[in-house]
mmCIF file of C-alpha atoms in Angstrom:
data_model
loop_
_atom_site.group_PDB
_atom_site.id
_atom_site.type_symbol
_atom_site.label_atom_id
_atom_site.label_comp_id
_atom_site.label_asym_id
_atom_site.label_seq_id
_atom_site.Cartn_x
_atom_site.Cartn_y
_atom_site.Cartn_z
ATOM 1 C CA UNK A 174 9.153 -5.597 43.275
ATOM 2 C CA UNK A 175 10.571 -6.658 46.630
ATOM 3 C CA UNK A 176 10.571 -3.988 49.303
ATOM 4 C CA UNK A 177 10.942 -3.675 53.072
ATOM 5 C CA UNK A 178 9.525 -1.142 55.522
ATOM 6 C CA UNK A 179 10.655 -0.279 59.032
ATOM 7 C CA UNK A 180 8.770 2.205 61.225
ATOM 8 C CA UNK A 181 10.783 4.173 63.760
ATOM 9 C CA UNK A 182 9.274 4.923 67.209
ATOM 10 C CA UNK A 183 8.522 8.512 66.117
ATOM 11 C CA UNK A 184 6.487 7.283 63.115
ATOM 12 C CA UNK A 185 8.996 7.991 60.334
ATOM 13 C CA UNK A 186 9.079 5.050 57.927
ATOM 14 C CA UNK A 187 12.177 3.691 56.240
ATOM 15 C CA UNK A 188 11.515 2.099 52.846
ATOM 16 C CA UNK A 189 14.110 -0.082 51.144
ATOM 17 C CA UNK A 190 13.980 -1.512 47.631
ATOM 18 C CA UNK A 191 16.893 -3.860 46.799
ATOM 19 C CA UNK A 192 18.783 -3.228 43.573
ATOM 20 C CA UNK A 193 21.943 -4.729 42.103
ATOM 21 C CA UNK A 194 22.997 -1.451 40.487
ATOM 22 C CA UNK A 195 26.093 0.530 41.486
ATOM 23 C CA UNK A 196 23.846 3.623 41.512
ATOM 24 C CA UNK A 197 21.393 4.296 44.340
ATOM 25 C CA UNK A 198 18.456 6.665 44.551
ATOM 26 C CA UNK A 199 16.834 8.075 47.656
ATOM 27 C CA UNK A 200 14.151 10.516 48.713
ATOM 28 C CA UNK A 201 12.544 11.931 51.785
ATOM 29 C CA UNK A 202 8.916 12.729 51.117
ATOM 30 C CA UNK A 203 6.737 14.748 53.458
ATOM 31 C CA UNK A 204 2.964 14.775 53.175
ATOM 32 C CA UNK A 205 2.811 18.558 53.227
ATOM 33 C CA UNK A 206 2.329 20.932 50.324
ATOM 34 C CA UNK A 207 0.695 24.121 49.169
ATOM 35 C CA UNK A 208 -2.809 22.990 50.138
ATOM 36 C CA UNK A 209 -1.714 23.167 53.787
ATOM 37 C CA UNK A 210 -0.973 26.898 53.623
ATOM 38 C CA UNK A 211 -3.138 29.618 55.117
ATOM 39 C CA UNK A 212 -4.677 32.045 52.639
ATOM 40 C CA UNK A 213 -2.196 34.844 53.307
ATOM 41 C CA UNK A 214 0.780 32.444 53.094
ATOM 42 C CA UNK A 215 0.454 31.290 49.503
ATOM 43 C CA UNK A 216 3.786 29.939 48.272
ATOM 44 C CA UNK A 217 5.104 29.118 51.751
ATOM 45 C CA UNK A 218 5.606 25.347 51.268
ATOM 46 C CA UNK A 219 7.574 25.954 48.063
ATOM 47 C CA UNK A 220 9.525 28.790 49.693
ATOM 48 C CA UNK A 221 10.592 26.457 52.499
ATOM 49 C CA UNK A 222 11.760 23.922 49.918
ATOM 50 C CA UNK A 223 14.078 26.626 48.534
ATOM 51 C CA UNK A 224 15.339 27.764 51.937
ATOM 52 C CA UNK A 225 16.339 24.363 53.320
ATOM 53 C CA UNK A 226 19.301 24.433 50.933
ATOM 54 C CA UNK A 227 20.579 27.725 52.362
ATOM 55 C CA UNK A 228 21.806 27.167 55.891
ATOM 56 C CA UNK A 229 21.613 24.601 58.668
ATOM 57 C CA UNK A 230 23.023 24.642 62.179
ATOM 58 C CA UNK A 231 26.284 23.186 60.828
ATOM 59 C CA UNK A 232 26.426 23.948 57.080
ATOM 60 C CA UNK A 233 26.233 27.007 54.839
ATOM 61 C CA UNK A 234 24.809 26.979 51.307
ATOM 62 C CA UNK A 235 28.068 25.971 49.651
ATOM 63 C CA UNK A 236 28.631 23.114 52.082
ATOM 64 C CA UNK A 237 25.070 21.844 51.585
ATOM 65 C CA UNK A 238 25.301 21.857 47.801
ATOM 66 C CA UNK A 239 28.795 20.368 47.734
ATOM 67 C CA UNK A 240 28.068 17.629 50.244
ATOM 68 C CA UNK A 241 26.724 15.400 47.466
ATOM 69 C CA UNK A 242 27.807 17.154 44.288
ATOM 70 C CA UNK A 243 31.454 16.813 45.350
ATOM 71 C CA UNK A 244 31.084 13.036 44.943
ATOM 72 C CA UNK A 245 29.213 13.287 41.643
ATOM 73 C CA UNK A 246 25.738 12.890 43.114
ATOM 74 C CA UNK A 247 22.605 14.741 42.019
ATOM 75 C CA UNK A 248 20.453 16.534 44.604
ATOM 76 C CA UNK A 249 17.110 18.193 43.947
ATOM 77 C CA UNK A 250 13.663 18.883 45.385
ATOM 78 C CA UNK A 251 10.129 19.849 44.433
ATOM 79 C CA UNK A 252 6.826 20.880 45.996
ATOM 80 C CA UNK A 253 3.304 19.906 44.932
ATOM 81 C CA UNK A 254 -0.170 20.611 46.267
ATOM 82 C CA UNK A 255 0.213 17.755 48.766
ATOM 83 C CA UNK A 256 3.898 16.831 49.053
ATOM 84 C CA UNK A 257 7.388 18.149 49.588
ATOM 85 C CA UNK A 258 10.101 15.858 48.226
ATOM 86 C CA UNK A 259 13.893 15.997 48.409
ATOM 87 C CA UNK A 260 15.672 13.383 46.301
ATOM 88 C CA UNK A 261 19.153 12.340 45.255
ATOM 89 C CA UNK A 262 20.996 9.875 43.019
ATOM 90 C CA UNK A 263 24.460 8.741 44.054
ATOM 91 C CA UNK A 264 27.059 5.992 43.980
ATOM 92 C CA UNK A 265 26.374 3.243 46.516
ATOM 93 C CA UNK A 266 29.105 4.188 49.051
ATOM 94 C CA UNK A 267 27.378 7.528 49.737
ATOM 95 C CA UNK A 268 24.055 6.374 51.143
ATOM 96 C CA UNK A 269 24.944 7.362 54.719
ATOM 97 C CA UNK A 270 26.107 10.768 53.517
ATOM 98 C CA UNK A 271 22.836 11.285 51.621
ATOM 99 C CA UNK A 272 20.496 10.345 54.465
ATOM 100 C CA UNK A 273 22.494 12.501 56.868
ATOM 101 C CA UNK A 274 22.181 15.495 54.517
ATOM 102 C CA UNK A 275 18.419 14.951 54.146
ATOM 103 C CA UNK A 276 18.167 14.997 57.935
ATOM 104 C CA UNK A 277 20.254 18.152 58.209
ATOM 105 C CA UNK A 278 18.379 20.272 55.677
ATOM 106 C CA UNK A 279 14.851 19.120 56.598
ATOM 107 C CA UNK A 280 15.146 19.174 60.385
ATOM 108 C CA UNK A 281 18.041 21.526 61.161
ATOM 109 C CA UNK A 282 17.715 24.447 58.744
ATOM 110 C CA UNK A 283 18.051 27.777 60.535
ATOM 111 C CA UNK A 284 16.327 30.112 58.035
ATOM 112 C CA UNK A 285 18.455 33.246 58.621
ATOM 113 C CA UNK A 286 16.737 36.529 57.815
ATOM 114 C CA UNK A 287 19.293 37.546 55.181
ATOM 115 C CA UNK A 288 18.750 34.282 53.276
ATOM 116 C CA UNK A 289 14.979 34.677 53.497
ATOM 117 C CA UNK A 290 15.125 38.130 51.927
ATOM 118 C CA UNK A 291 17.615 37.015 49.274
ATOM 119 C CA UNK A 292 15.559 33.974 48.317
ATOM 120 C CA UNK A 293 12.384 36.029 47.992
ATOM 121 C CA UNK A 294 14.015 37.678 44.979
ATOM 122 C CA UNK A 295 14.789 34.285 43.448
ATOM 123 C CA UNK A 296 11.214 33.082 43.865
ATOM 124 C CA UNK A 297 9.797 36.353 42.528
ATOM 125 C CA UNK A 298 11.900 35.835 39.390
ATOM 126 C CA UNK A 299 10.575 32.274 39.174
ATOM 127 C CA UNK A 300 6.995 33.552 39.398
ATOM 128 C CA UNK A 301 7.634 36.164 36.689
ATOM 129 C CA UNK A 302 9.254 33.578 34.435
ATOM 130 C CA UNK A 303 6.319 31.233 34.893
ATOM 131 C CA UNK A 304 3.799 33.951 34.080
ATOM 132 C CA UNK A 305 5.620 34.500 30.778
ATOM 133 C CA UNK A 306 4.616 30.967 29.739
ATOM 134 C CA UNK A 307 0.858 31.044 29.039
ATOM 135 C CA UNK A 308 0.726 27.298 28.334
ATOM 136 C CA UNK A 309 1.815 26.778 31.960
ATOM 137 C CA UNK A 310 0.154 29.741 33.652
ATOM 138 C CA UNK A 311 -3.282 28.836 32.309
ATOM 139 C CA UNK A 312 -3.297 25.638 34.357
ATOM 140 C CA UNK A 313 -2.769 27.596 37.573
ATOM 141 C CA UNK A 314 -5.453 30.112 36.690
ATOM 142 C CA UNK A 315 -7.838 27.278 35.833
ATOM 143 C CA UNK A 316 -7.156 25.487 39.112
ATOM 144 C CA UNK A 317 -7.757 28.738 40.973
ATOM 145 C CA UNK A 318 -11.249 28.721 39.452
ATOM 146 C CA UNK A 319 -12.023 24.999 39.717
ATOM 147 C CA UNK A 320 -10.893 24.977 43.377
ATOM 148 C CA UNK A 321 -12.327 28.403 44.156
ATOM 149 C CA UNK A 322 -11.810 29.688 47.718
ATOM 150 C CA UNK A 323 -9.718 26.643 48.607
ATOM 151 C CA UNK A 324 -5.926 26.389 49.083
ATOM 152 C CA UNK A 325 -5.812 23.683 46.405
ATOM 153 C CA UNK A 326 -6.525 26.372 43.836
ATOM 154 C CA UNK A 327 -3.681 28.682 44.729
ATOM 155 C CA UNK A 328 -0.460 28.700 42.735
ATOM 156 C CA UNK A 329 2.230 26.533 44.347
ATOM 157 C CA UNK A 330 4.729 29.359 43.796
ATOM 158 C CA UNK A 331 2.437 31.892 45.466
ATOM 159 C CA UNK A 332 2.059 35.466 44.275
ATOM 160 C CA UNK A 333 4.521 38.334 44.350
ATOM 161 C CA UNK A 334 2.505 39.884 47.184
ATOM 162 C CA UNK A 335 2.218 36.751 49.323
ATOM 163 C CA UNK A 336 5.877 35.737 48.939
ATOM 164 C CA UNK A 337 7.096 39.247 49.736
ATOM 165 C CA UNK A 338 5.071 39.197 52.963
ATOM 166 C CA UNK A 339 6.379 35.840 54.267
ATOM 167 C CA UNK A 340 8.273 35.951 57.560
ATOM 168 C CA UNK A 341 10.587 33.575 59.431
ATOM 169 C CA UNK A 342 7.878 32.977 62.034
ATOM 170 C CA UNK A 343 5.548 31.746 59.257
ATOM 171 C CA UNK A 344 8.176 29.212 58.192
ATOM 172 C CA UNK A 345 8.767 27.806 61.663
ATOM 173 C CA UNK A 346 5.053 27.550 62.427
ATOM 174 C CA UNK A 347 4.264 25.845 59.120
ATOM 175 C CA UNK A 348 6.930 23.200 59.705
ATOM 176 C CA UNK A 349 5.759 22.586 63.266
ATOM 177 C CA UNK A 350 2.152 22.202 62.138
ATOM 178 C CA UNK A 351 2.706 20.173 58.969
ATOM 179 C CA UNK A 352 5.923 18.120 59.084
ATOM 180 C CA UNK A 353 4.322 15.158 60.859
ATOM 181 C CA UNK A 354 6.711 12.318 61.577
ATOM 182 C CA UNK A 355 4.099 9.652 60.819
ATOM 183 C CA UNK A 356 3.582 11.287 57.418
ATOM 184 C CA UNK A 357 7.238 11.146 56.385
ATOM 185 C CA UNK A 358 8.913 8.375 54.384
ATOM 186 C CA UNK A 359 12.658 8.060 53.849
ATOM 187 C CA UNK A 360 13.180 5.721 50.893
ATOM 188 C CA UNK A 361 16.232 4.116 49.295
ATOM 189 C CA UNK A 362 16.605 1.905 46.248
ATOM 190 C CA UNK A 363 20.059 0.386 46.229
ATOM 191 C CA UNK A 364 22.370 -2.557 46.781
ATOM 192 C CA UNK A 365 22.236 -2.716 50.590
ATOM 193 C CA UNK A 366 20.939 -5.116 53.170
ATOM 194 C CA UNK A 367 17.743 -4.061 54.902
ATOM 195 C CA UNK A 368 19.556 -4.215 58.226
ATOM 196 C CA UNK A 369 21.973 -1.549 56.969
ATOM 197 C CA UNK A 370 19.091 0.693 55.911
ATOM 198 C CA UNK A 371 17.569 0.322 59.384
ATOM 199 C CA UNK A 372 20.916 1.012 61.067
ATOM 200 C CA UNK A 373 21.750 4.103 59.001
ATOM 201 C CA UNK A 374 18.166 5.373 58.922
ATOM 202 C CA UNK A 375 17.796 4.968 62.682
ATOM 203 C CA UNK A 376 21.064 6.816 63.257
ATOM 204 C CA UNK A 377 19.797 9.852 61.392
ATOM 205 C CA UNK A 378 16.038 9.837 62.064
ATOM 206 C CA UNK A 379 15.222 7.990 65.295
ATOM 207 C CA UNK A 380 15.961 11.078 67.424
ATOM 208 C CA UNK A 381 13.610 13.379 65.494
ATOM 209 C CA UNK A 382 10.915 14.419 68.021
ATOM 210 C CA UNK A 383 7.566 12.737 67.456
ATOM 211 C CA UNK A 384 5.022 15.035 65.796
ATOM 212 C CA UNK A 385 1.937 12.999 64.915
ATOM 213 C CA UNK A 386 -0.572 13.890 62.228
ATOM 214 C CA UNK A 387 -3.581 16.042 63.015
ATOM 215 C CA UNK A 388 -6.143 16.267 60.209
ATOM 216 C CA UNK A 389 -6.592 19.867 59.080
ATOM 217 C CA UNK A 390 -7.275 19.524 55.362
ATOM 218 C CA UNK A 391 -10.734 20.402 54.073
ATOM 219 C CA UNK A 392 -12.140 18.761 50.943
ATOM 220 C CA UNK A 393 -12.750 21.330 48.177
ATOM 221 C CA UNK A 394 -16.321 21.875 47.047
ATOM 222 C CA UNK A 395 -17.296 21.535 43.396
ATOM 223 C CA UNK A 396 -17.959 24.936 41.803
ATOM 224 C CA UNK A 397 -20.689 25.842 39.355
ATOM 225 C CA UNK A 398 -19.701 25.242 35.725
ATOM 226 C CA UNK A 399 -17.872 28.269 34.317
ATOM 227 C CA UNK A 400 -16.741 29.426 30.865
ATOM 228 C CA UNK A 401 -14.167 32.159 31.321
ATOM 229 C CA UNK A 402 -11.811 33.963 28.977
ATOM 230 C CA UNK A 403 -9.010 36.486 29.389
ATOM 231 C CA UNK A 404 -7.102 38.660 26.945
ATOM 232 C CA UNK A 405 -3.322 38.429 27.204
ATOM 233 C CA UNK A 406 -0.285 39.800 25.329
ATOM 234 C CA UNK A 407 0.336 36.453 23.635
ATOM 235 C CA UNK A 408 0.631 35.143 20.065
ATOM 236 C CA UNK A 409 -1.958 32.337 20.068
ATOM 237 C CA UNK A 410 -4.962 31.199 22.069
ATOM 238 C CA UNK A 411 -4.662 28.690 24.917
ATOM 239 C CA UNK A 412 -7.584 26.726 26.364
ATOM 240 C CA UNK A 413 -8.051 24.391 29.327
ATOM 241 C CA UNK A 414 -11.199 22.355 29.879
ATOM 242 C CA UNK A 415 -11.707 20.369 33.057
ATOM 243 C CA UNK A 416 -13.645 19.223 36.080
ATOM 244 C CA UNK A 417 -13.307 17.606 39.478
ATOM 245 C CA UNK A 418 -12.538 13.884 39.175
ATOM 246 C CA UNK A 419 -11.974 10.778 41.289
ATOM 247 C CA UNK A 420 -9.674 10.842 44.317
ATOM 248 C CA UNK A 421 -6.820 8.440 45.035
ATOM 249 C CA UNK A 422 -9.198 6.227 46.984
ATOM 250 C CA UNK A 423 -12.120 5.929 44.548
ATOM 251 C CA UNK A 424 -12.716 2.758 42.560
ATOM 252 C CA UNK A 425 -12.860 4.468 39.145
ATOM 253 C CA UNK A 426 -9.382 5.993 39.580
ATOM 254 C CA UNK A 427 -7.610 3.256 37.602
ATOM 255 C CA UNK A 428 -10.238 3.379 34.863
ATOM 256 C CA UNK A 429 -9.847 7.133 34.402
ATOM 257 C CA UNK A 430 -6.043 6.850 34.367
ATOM 258 C CA UNK A 431 -6.419 4.270 31.591
ATOM 259 C CA UNK A 432 -9.037 6.233 29.653
ATOM 260 C CA UNK A 433 -7.088 9.475 29.936
ATOM 261 C CA UNK A 434 -3.967 7.764 28.613
ATOM 262 C CA UNK A 435 -5.941 6.444 25.647
ATOM 263 C CA UNK A 436 -7.734 9.713 24.982
ATOM 264 C CA UNK A 437 -5.062 12.354 25.467
ATOM 265 C CA UNK A 438 -2.083 10.996 27.359
ATOM 266 C CA UNK A 439 1.556 10.577 26.406
ATOM 267 C CA UNK A 440 2.487 9.357 22.946
ATOM 268 C CA UNK A 441 1.581 10.404 19.417
ATOM 269 C CA UNK A 442 -1.155 7.773 19.074
ATOM 270 C CA UNK A 443 -3.630 9.281 21.549
ATOM 271 C CA UNK A 444 -7.131 9.951 20.192
ATOM 272 C CA UNK A 445 -6.768 13.709 20.593
ATOM 273 C CA UNK A 446 -3.393 13.876 18.899
ATOM 274 C CA UNK A 447 -4.514 11.753 15.945
ATOM 275 C CA UNK A 448 -7.778 13.612 15.430
ATOM 276 C CA UNK A 449 -6.947 17.224 16.273
ATOM 277 C CA UNK A 450 -3.299 17.513 15.309
ATOM 278 C CA UNK A 451 -2.584 14.819 12.729
ATOM 279 C CA UNK A 452 -5.915 14.749 10.864
ATOM 280 C CA UNK A 453 -6.852 18.421 10.935
ATOM 281 C CA UNK A 454 -3.561 20.163 11.784
ATOM 282 C CA UNK A 455 -5.300 22.489 14.193
ATOM 283 C CA UNK A 456 -3.085 22.374 17.296
ATOM 284 C CA UNK A 457 0.605 21.723 17.810
ATOM 285 C CA UNK A 458 -0.003 20.657 21.424
ATOM 286 C CA UNK A 459 -3.157 18.966 22.645
ATOM 287 C CA UNK A 460 -3.210 16.738 25.691
ATOM 288 C CA UNK A 461 -5.343 15.673 28.605
ATOM 289 C CA UNK A 462 -4.327 14.924 32.176
ATOM 290 C CA UNK A 463 -5.751 13.380 35.307
ATOM 291 C CA UNK A 464 -4.320 13.965 38.777
ATOM 292 C CA UNK A 465 -5.918 11.966 41.601
ATOM 293 C CA UNK A 466 -5.396 13.628 44.985
ATOM 294 C CA UNK A 467 -6.085 12.595 48.569
ATOM 295 C CA UNK A 468 -9.730 13.668 48.689
ATOM 296 C CA UNK A 469 -10.484 14.849 45.164
ATOM 297 C CA UNK A 470 -8.985 14.845 41.687
ATOM 298 C CA UNK A 471 -8.834 16.966 38.570
ATOM 299 C CA UNK A 472 -9.237 16.114 34.904
ATOM 300 C CA UNK A 473 -7.966 18.671 32.382
ATOM 301 C CA UNK A 474 -7.607 18.999 28.634
ATOM 302 C CA UNK A 475 -5.310 21.611 27.111
ATOM 303 C CA UNK A 476 -4.701 22.877 23.599
ATOM 304 C CA UNK A 477 -3.046 25.887 22.018
ATOM 305 C CA UNK A 478 -3.985 27.139 18.569
ATOM 306 C CA UNK A 479 -4.559 30.226 16.434
ATOM 307 C CA UNK A 480 -7.416 32.388 17.633
ATOM 308 C CA UNK A 481 -9.585 31.662 14.574
ATOM 309 C CA UNK A 482 -9.275 27.891 15.146
ATOM 310 C CA UNK A 483 -10.436 27.751 18.791
ATOM 311 C CA UNK A 484 -14.102 27.079 18.002
ATOM 312 C CA UNK A 485 -13.201 24.391 15.460
ATOM 313 C CA UNK A 486 -10.902 22.692 17.975
ATOM 314 C CA UNK A 487 -13.615 22.737 20.644
ATOM 315 C CA UNK A 488 -16.142 21.313 18.191
ATOM 316 C CA UNK A 489 -13.828 18.432 17.288
ATOM 317 C CA UNK A 490 -12.998 17.730 20.935
ATOM 318 C CA UNK A 491 -16.661 17.642 21.881
ATOM 319 C CA UNK A 492 -17.274 15.321 18.948
ATOM 320 C CA UNK A 493 -14.683 12.900 20.374
ATOM 321 C CA UNK A 494 -16.247 13.213 23.825
ATOM 322 C CA UNK A 495 -19.632 12.337 22.378
ATOM 323 C CA UNK A 496 -18.202 9.432 20.404
ATOM 324 C CA UNK A 497 -16.792 7.869 23.572
ATOM 325 C CA UNK A 498 -20.034 8.428 25.458
ATOM 326 C CA UNK A 499 -22.389 7.191 22.729
ATOM 327 C CA UNK A 500 -20.186 4.422 21.386
ATOM 328 C CA UNK A 501 -18.112 3.042 24.276
ATOM 329 C CA UNK A 502 -14.839 1.266 23.649
ATOM 330 C CA UNK A 503 -15.187 -2.325 22.483
ATOM 331 C CA UNK A 504 -13.372 -5.138 24.267
ATOM 332 C CA UNK A 505 -10.723 -5.094 21.533
ATOM 333 C CA UNK A 506 -10.229 -1.325 21.712
ATOM 334 C CA UNK A 507 -10.092 -1.413 25.500
ATOM 335 C CA UNK A 508 -7.524 -4.206 25.484
ATOM 336 C CA UNK A 509 -5.333 -2.216 23.101
ATOM 337 C CA UNK A 510 -5.539 0.742 25.471
ATOM 338 C CA UNK A 511 -4.612 -1.549 28.376
ATOM 339 C CA UNK A 512 -1.623 -3.000 26.514
ATOM 340 C CA UNK A 513 -0.325 0.489 25.767
ATOM 341 C CA UNK A 514 -0.787 1.698 29.353
ATOM 342 C CA UNK A 515 0.779 -1.414 30.874
ATOM 343 C CA UNK A 516 3.764 -1.136 28.540
ATOM 344 C CA UNK A 517 4.323 2.506 29.471
ATOM 345 C CA UNK A 518 4.172 1.686 33.186
ATOM 346 C CA UNK A 519 6.640 -1.181 32.746
ATOM 347 C CA UNK A 520 9.073 1.082 30.881
ATOM 348 C CA UNK A 521 8.633 3.716 33.575
ATOM 349 C CA UNK A 522 10.081 1.268 36.088
ATOM 350 C CA UNK A 523 13.462 1.937 34.465
ATOM 351 C CA UNK A 524 13.359 5.458 35.902
ATOM 352 C CA UNK A 525 14.702 4.459 39.300
ATOM 353 C CA UNK A 526 14.373 7.816 41.024
ATOM 354 C CA UNK A 527 10.806 8.182 39.769
ATOM 355 C CA UNK A 528 10.102 4.636 40.957
ATOM 356 C CA UNK A 529 11.312 5.135 44.519
ATOM 357 C CA UNK A 530 9.406 8.434 44.834
ATOM 358 C CA UNK A 531 6.241 6.768 43.527
ATOM 359 C CA UNK A 532 6.644 3.888 45.997
ATOM 360 C CA UNK A 533 7.187 6.309 48.889
ATOM 361 C CA UNK A 534 4.012 8.199 47.953
ATOM 362 C CA UNK A 535 2.085 4.934 47.778
ATOM 363 C CA UNK A 536 3.258 4.016 51.269
ATOM 364 C CA UNK A 537 2.117 7.421 52.533
ATOM 365 C CA UNK A 538 -1.312 7.221 50.919
ATOM 366 C CA UNK A 539 -2.205 3.533 51.170
ATOM 367 C CA UNK A 540 0.173 2.079 53.783
ATOM 368 C CA UNK A 541 1.168 -0.447 51.119
ATOM 369 C CA UNK A 542 2.935 -0.674 47.779
ATOM 370 C CA UNK A 543 1.392 -2.714 44.988
ATOM 371 C CA UNK A 544 3.768 -4.745 42.850
ATOM 372 C CA UNK A 545 3.567 -4.513 39.065
ATOM 373 C CA UNK A 546 1.495 -7.681 38.831
ATOM 374 C CA UNK A 547 -1.146 -6.171 41.125
ATOM 375 C CA UNK A 548 -1.109 -2.872 39.220
ATOM 376 C CA UNK A 549 -1.529 -4.702 35.923
ATOM 377 C CA UNK A 550 -4.403 -6.776 37.329
ATOM 378 C CA UNK A 551 -6.196 -3.576 38.346
ATOM 379 C CA UNK A 552 -5.786 -2.223 34.822
ATOM 380 C CA UNK A 553 -6.932 -5.486 33.252
ATOM 381 C CA UNK A 554 -10.002 -5.512 35.517
ATOM 382 C CA UNK A 555 -11.347 -2.265 34.009
ATOM 383 C CA UNK A 556 -14.399 -3.284 32.008
ATOM 384 C CA UNK A 557 -16.093 -1.731 29.011
ATOM 385 C CA UNK A 558 -18.952 -0.856 31.380
ATOM 386 C CA UNK A 559 -16.495 0.985 33.644
ATOM 387 C CA UNK A 560 -15.084 2.864 30.656
ATOM 388 C CA UNK A 561 -18.588 3.838 29.531
ATOM 389 C CA UNK A 562 -19.533 5.075 33.016
ATOM 390 C CA UNK A 563 -16.343 7.106 33.355
ATOM 391 C CA UNK A 564 -16.818 8.607 29.885
ATOM 392 C CA UNK A 565 -20.376 9.669 30.722
ATOM 393 C CA UNK A 566 -19.313 11.221 34.044
ATOM 394 C CA UNK A 567 -16.077 12.951 32.995
ATOM 395 C CA UNK A 568 -16.063 13.401 29.206
ATOM 396 C CA UNK A 569 -19.231 15.440 28.902
ATOM 397 C CA UNK A 570 -18.807 18.993 27.676
ATOM 398 C CA UNK A 571 -21.910 20.011 29.620
ATOM 399 C CA UNK A 572 -20.062 19.230 32.869
ATOM 400 C CA UNK A 573 -16.724 20.754 31.892
ATOM 401 C CA UNK A 574 -15.593 24.227 32.838
ATOM 402 C CA UNK A 575 -13.215 26.136 30.601
ATOM 403 C CA UNK A 576 -10.686 28.946 30.590
ATOM 404 C CA UNK A 577 -9.237 30.499 27.434
ATOM 405 C CA UNK A 578 -6.414 32.982 27.044
ATOM 406 C CA UNK A 579 -6.968 35.036 23.885
ATOM 407 C CA UNK A 580 -4.294 37.240 22.276
ATOM 408 C CA UNK A 581 -4.844 40.951 21.797
ATOM 409 C CA UNK A 582 -6.256 41.620 18.329
#
């Protein structure tokens, strides 16, 4: 896909992807997330994401929310371990309005004390709601163990104690130390000339003071293998297996993305779904996931089932692990997995807001954006030998840690 990039003098990059649609999509993505928090500030990056919608030097909450919604646009945001992203979808005439609002909330929020205290209650409710969902909470508890004593392991939302203790000074210091202008991308997919993107983007972002990146992140160490369990007031058992995996910059990343999609990714035809759910009827939900990060990665496998079926489910999963290790995918099987993965990626291109966010992240991480042809070539280049090596390194129950939530009996 055609794209253009312009770097402002302060390091902020403007990314433009041409589109003939009457609908545009935009994001501002900042390479700063929960892993950049200090230990006693857990939840701070996410808390800031909430507060930027509350008050700026020229707008109150209502004016911020209505700035785009009044013209039918959609505005939202999210925080991850490594990123903060604000994004919007809107009719083409409102691109200037959107980029101006991004500028206002990211760089000119005032964080009044009364809004900070009010929003703490909102986030505390969000934390409580999340803890009521064991199929979600178990992932956070597992990551806390797999990334022990590292900010990557802490819940993005924080804890009730840490959020309650956050102060305005913490917010201002975190932004100053982590919102680096050369680690920010403002991206637009829409029917505009690149010169217009440069003109509008420069108007709103060229005057942002330069704040260049200083490396502070520490790579998490791999923990000893653990097998933990907890008793919870829940109806069924929930289990996560997992281990550290390849980072964004390791050569086996594409191979593991492909293998994970084949083994337990989206769709009803994954190996795990066919074997564990369809053949044996043991688990309603069973899935695996792989998240490559800047300097590490994590592979996980989740299932929920009745307490008396946990051991059977684990036995069947380990059997599938062993099958892939002892009898690697044939060329035909691997090609089928590639065709499926490539098709899913191609269909995903139709999600325009997801596409522009993905391209902005790629620019942040690699200083380039691969077109679909290049992505597909990387997938096609994964060999049966690669698949066998990845299976032996990742899909080995002896190297996988586990956490299980058991119901009270």
